Amino acid sequence: QVRLVESGGGLAQAGGSLRLSCAASGVNFKIAAMGWYRQAPGKQRELVAGISAGGITNYTDSVKGRFAISRDWAKNMVFLQMNSLKPEDTAVYYCHTYYYARNNWGQGTQVTVSS
């Protein structure tokens, strides 16, 4: 059973930083691609950043240069460092992996950026 547990959300001012963490269990972390998605009120869930099993990263255009995704293979954890936060980054952020032929999601963590 895949389990993803996020932490690190909260309230930040515009221009500030937050770091999200995701602890993964029930997967072979060495081969699992991981990602961070977000969903703002009234909007569809969107991919923010992804990292392959080999460490190759990709980002949605709106966060390039501000966010950085990384992973710790020894601890089975994925991180999202968010800098230069903007009010439009406000959303619930979800950790994700496609494993056992299905999407697996964490419970989500709220990020709120005030102007």
mmCIF file of C-alpha atoms in Angstrom:
data_model
loop_
_atom_site.group_PDB
_atom_site.id
_atom_site.type_symbol
_atom_site.label_atom_id
_atom_site.label_comp_id
_atom_site.label_asym_id
_atom_site.label_seq_id
_atom_site.Cartn_x
_atom_site.Cartn_y
_atom_site.Cartn_z
ATOM 1 C CA GLN A 1 0.000 0.000 0.000
ATOM 2 C CA VAL A 2 1.417 3.341 -1.092
ATOM 3 C CA ARG A 3 1.435 6.068 1.511
ATOM 4 C CA LEU A 4 2.487 9.657 0.920
ATOM 5 C CA VAL A 5 2.552 12.103 3.823
ATOM 6 C CA GLU A 6 3.164 15.802 3.206
ATOM 7 C CA SER A 7 4.315 18.391 5.684
ATOM 8 C CA GLY A 8 5.676 21.917 5.699
ATOM 9 C CA GLY A 9 2.805 24.000 4.395
ATOM 10 C CA GLY A 10 1.611 27.151 6.075
ATOM 11 C CA LEU A 11 1.349 30.885 5.721
ATOM 12 C CA ALA A 12 4.010 32.999 4.052
ATOM 13 C CA GLN A 13 4.267 36.562 2.867
ATOM 14 C CA ALA A 14 4.852 37.381 -0.759
ATOM 15 C CA GLY A 15 8.548 37.055 -1.494
ATOM 16 C CA GLY A 16 9.011 34.537 1.294
ATOM 17 C CA SER A 17 9.918 30.872 1.265
ATOM 18 C CA LEU A 18 8.486 27.551 2.353
ATOM 19 C CA ARG A 19 9.765 24.001 2.090
ATOM 20 C CA LEU A 20 7.422 21.090 1.611
ATOM 21 C CA SER A 21 8.350 17.523 2.473
ATOM 22 C CA CYS A 22 6.793 14.234 1.418
ATOM 23 C CA ALA A 23 7.557 10.925 3.102
ATOM 24 C CA ALA A 24 6.865 7.937 0.850
ATOM 25 C CA SER A 25 6.297 4.338 1.902
ATOM 26 C CA GLY A 26 5.024 1.236 0.170
ATOM 27 C CA VAL A 27 7.000 1.958 -3.011
ATOM 28 C CA ASN A 28 10.388 1.026 -4.367
ATOM 29 C CA PHE A 29 11.650 4.576 -4.098
ATOM 30 C CA LYS A 30 14.644 3.873 -6.337
ATOM 31 C CA ILE A 31 12.376 3.442 -9.362
ATOM 32 C CA ALA A 32 9.431 5.710 -8.518
ATOM 33 C CA ALA A 33 9.025 9.044 -10.269
ATOM 34 C CA MET A 34 7.630 11.621 -7.850
ATOM 35 C CA GLY A 35 5.839 14.900 -8.257
ATOM 36 C CA TRP A 36 4.182 17.849 -6.571
ATOM 37 C CA TYR A 37 0.780 19.042 -7.727
ATOM 38 C CA ARG A 38 -1.354 21.907 -6.480
ATOM 39 C CA GLN A 39 -4.999 22.829 -6.580
ATOM 40 C CA ALA A 40 -6.293 26.315 -5.967
ATOM 41 C CA PRO A 41 -9.974 26.977 -5.172
ATOM 42 C CA GLY A 42 -12.090 26.693 -8.296
ATOM 43 C CA LYS A 43 -9.185 25.473 -10.406
ATOM 44 C CA GLN A 44 -8.002 22.132 -11.704
ATOM 45 C CA ARG A 45 -5.171 20.295 -10.049
ATOM 46 C CA GLU A 46 -1.919 21.029 -11.895
ATOM 47 C CA LEU A 47 1.561 19.588 -11.943
ATOM 48 C CA VAL A 48 4.030 21.945 -10.286
ATOM 49 C CA ALA A 49 7.244 19.919 -10.422
ATOM 50 C CA GLY A 50 8.355 16.373 -11.092
ATOM 51 C CA ILE A 51 11.497 14.361 -10.496
ATOM 52 C CA SER A 52 12.346 11.084 -12.150
ATOM 53 C CA ALA A 53 13.882 8.064 -10.466
ATOM 54 C CA GLY A 54 17.207 9.239 -11.862
ATOM 55 C CA GLY A 55 16.818 12.776 -10.575
ATOM 56 C CA ILE A 56 15.764 14.565 -13.760
ATOM 57 C CA THR A 57 13.460 17.459 -12.913
ATOM 58 C CA ASN A 58 10.737 19.372 -14.712
ATOM 59 C CA TYR A 59 8.656 22.389 -13.719
ATOM 60 C CA THR A 60 5.584 24.215 -14.825
ATOM 61 C CA ASP A 61 6.527 27.559 -16.366
ATOM 62 C CA SER A 62 5.048 29.683 -13.595
ATOM 63 C CA VAL A 63 7.452 28.307 -10.960
ATOM 64 C CA LYS A 64 10.661 27.954 -12.969
ATOM 65 C CA GLY A 65 13.519 29.721 -11.251
ATOM 66 C CA ARG A 66 11.594 29.964 -7.975
ATOM 67 C CA PHE A 67 10.837 26.373 -6.947
ATOM 68 C CA ALA A 68 13.183 23.406 -6.702
ATOM 69 C CA ILE A 69 12.232 19.764 -6.330
ATOM 70 C CA SER A 70 14.669 17.267 -4.851
ATOM 71 C CA ARG A 71 14.657 13.793 -3.375
ATOM 72 C CA ASP A 72 16.542 11.860 -0.731
ATOM 73 C CA TRP A 73 16.785 8.223 -1.820
ATOM 74 C CA ALA A 74 18.109 7.110 1.579
ATOM 75 C CA LYS A 75 15.116 8.575 3.441
ATOM 76 C CA ASN A 76 12.425 7.968 0.802
ATOM 77 C CA MET A 77 11.535 11.637 0.823
ATOM 78 C CA VAL A 78 10.782 14.304 -1.748
ATOM 79 C CA PHE A 79 11.050 18.026 -1.141
ATOM 80 C CA LEU A 80 9.783 21.188 -2.763
ATOM 81 C CA GLN A 81 11.714 24.331 -1.935
ATOM 82 C CA MET A 82 9.541 27.325 -2.776
ATOM 83 C CA ASN A 83 11.187 30.751 -2.944
ATOM 84 C CA SER A 84 9.940 34.157 -4.040
ATOM 85 C CA LEU A 85 6.416 33.077 -3.263
ATOM 86 C CA LYS A 86 3.518 34.902 -4.867
ATOM 87 C CA PRO A 87 -0.149 35.125 -3.827
ATOM 88 C CA GLU A 88 -1.023 33.060 -6.898
ATOM 89 C CA ASP A 89 0.968 30.163 -5.412
ATOM 90 C CA THR A 90 -1.766 29.804 -2.799
ATOM 91 C CA ALA A 91 -3.183 26.288 -3.081
ATOM 92 C CA VAL A 92 -3.298 22.860 -1.522
ATOM 93 C CA TYR A 93 -0.122 21.040 -2.521
ATOM 94 C CA TYR A 94 -0.154 17.279 -3.073
ATOM 95 C CA CYS A 95 2.647 14.766 -3.299
ATOM 96 C CA HIS A 96 2.108 12.238 -6.102
ATOM 97 C CA THR A 97 3.495 9.071 -7.590
ATOM 98 C CA TYR A 98 2.139 6.803 -10.311
ATOM 99 C CA TYR A 99 2.696 3.333 -8.889
ATOM 100 C CA TYR A 100 0.895 -0.001 -9.096
ATOM 101 C CA ALA A 101 -0.742 1.341 -12.298
ATOM 102 C CA ARG A 102 -2.609 4.061 -10.483
ATOM 103 C CA ASN A 103 -2.239 7.612 -9.214
ATOM 104 C CA ASN A 104 -1.306 7.826 -5.571
ATOM 105 C CA TRP A 105 -1.808 11.050 -3.609
ATOM 106 C CA GLY A 106 -0.973 12.397 -0.223
ATOM 107 C CA GLN A 107 -3.554 14.149 1.912
ATOM 108 C CA GLY A 108 -2.337 17.579 0.821
ATOM 109 C CA THR A 109 -0.870 20.525 2.657
ATOM 110 C CA GLN A 110 -2.199 24.079 2.486
ATOM 111 C CA VAL A 111 0.087 26.870 1.311
ATOM 112 C CA THR A 112 -1.217 30.413 1.685
ATOM 113 C CA VAL A 113 0.749 33.414 0.446
ATOM 114 C CA SER A 114 -0.349 36.852 1.556
ATOM 115 C CA SER A 115 0.381 40.013 -0.401
#
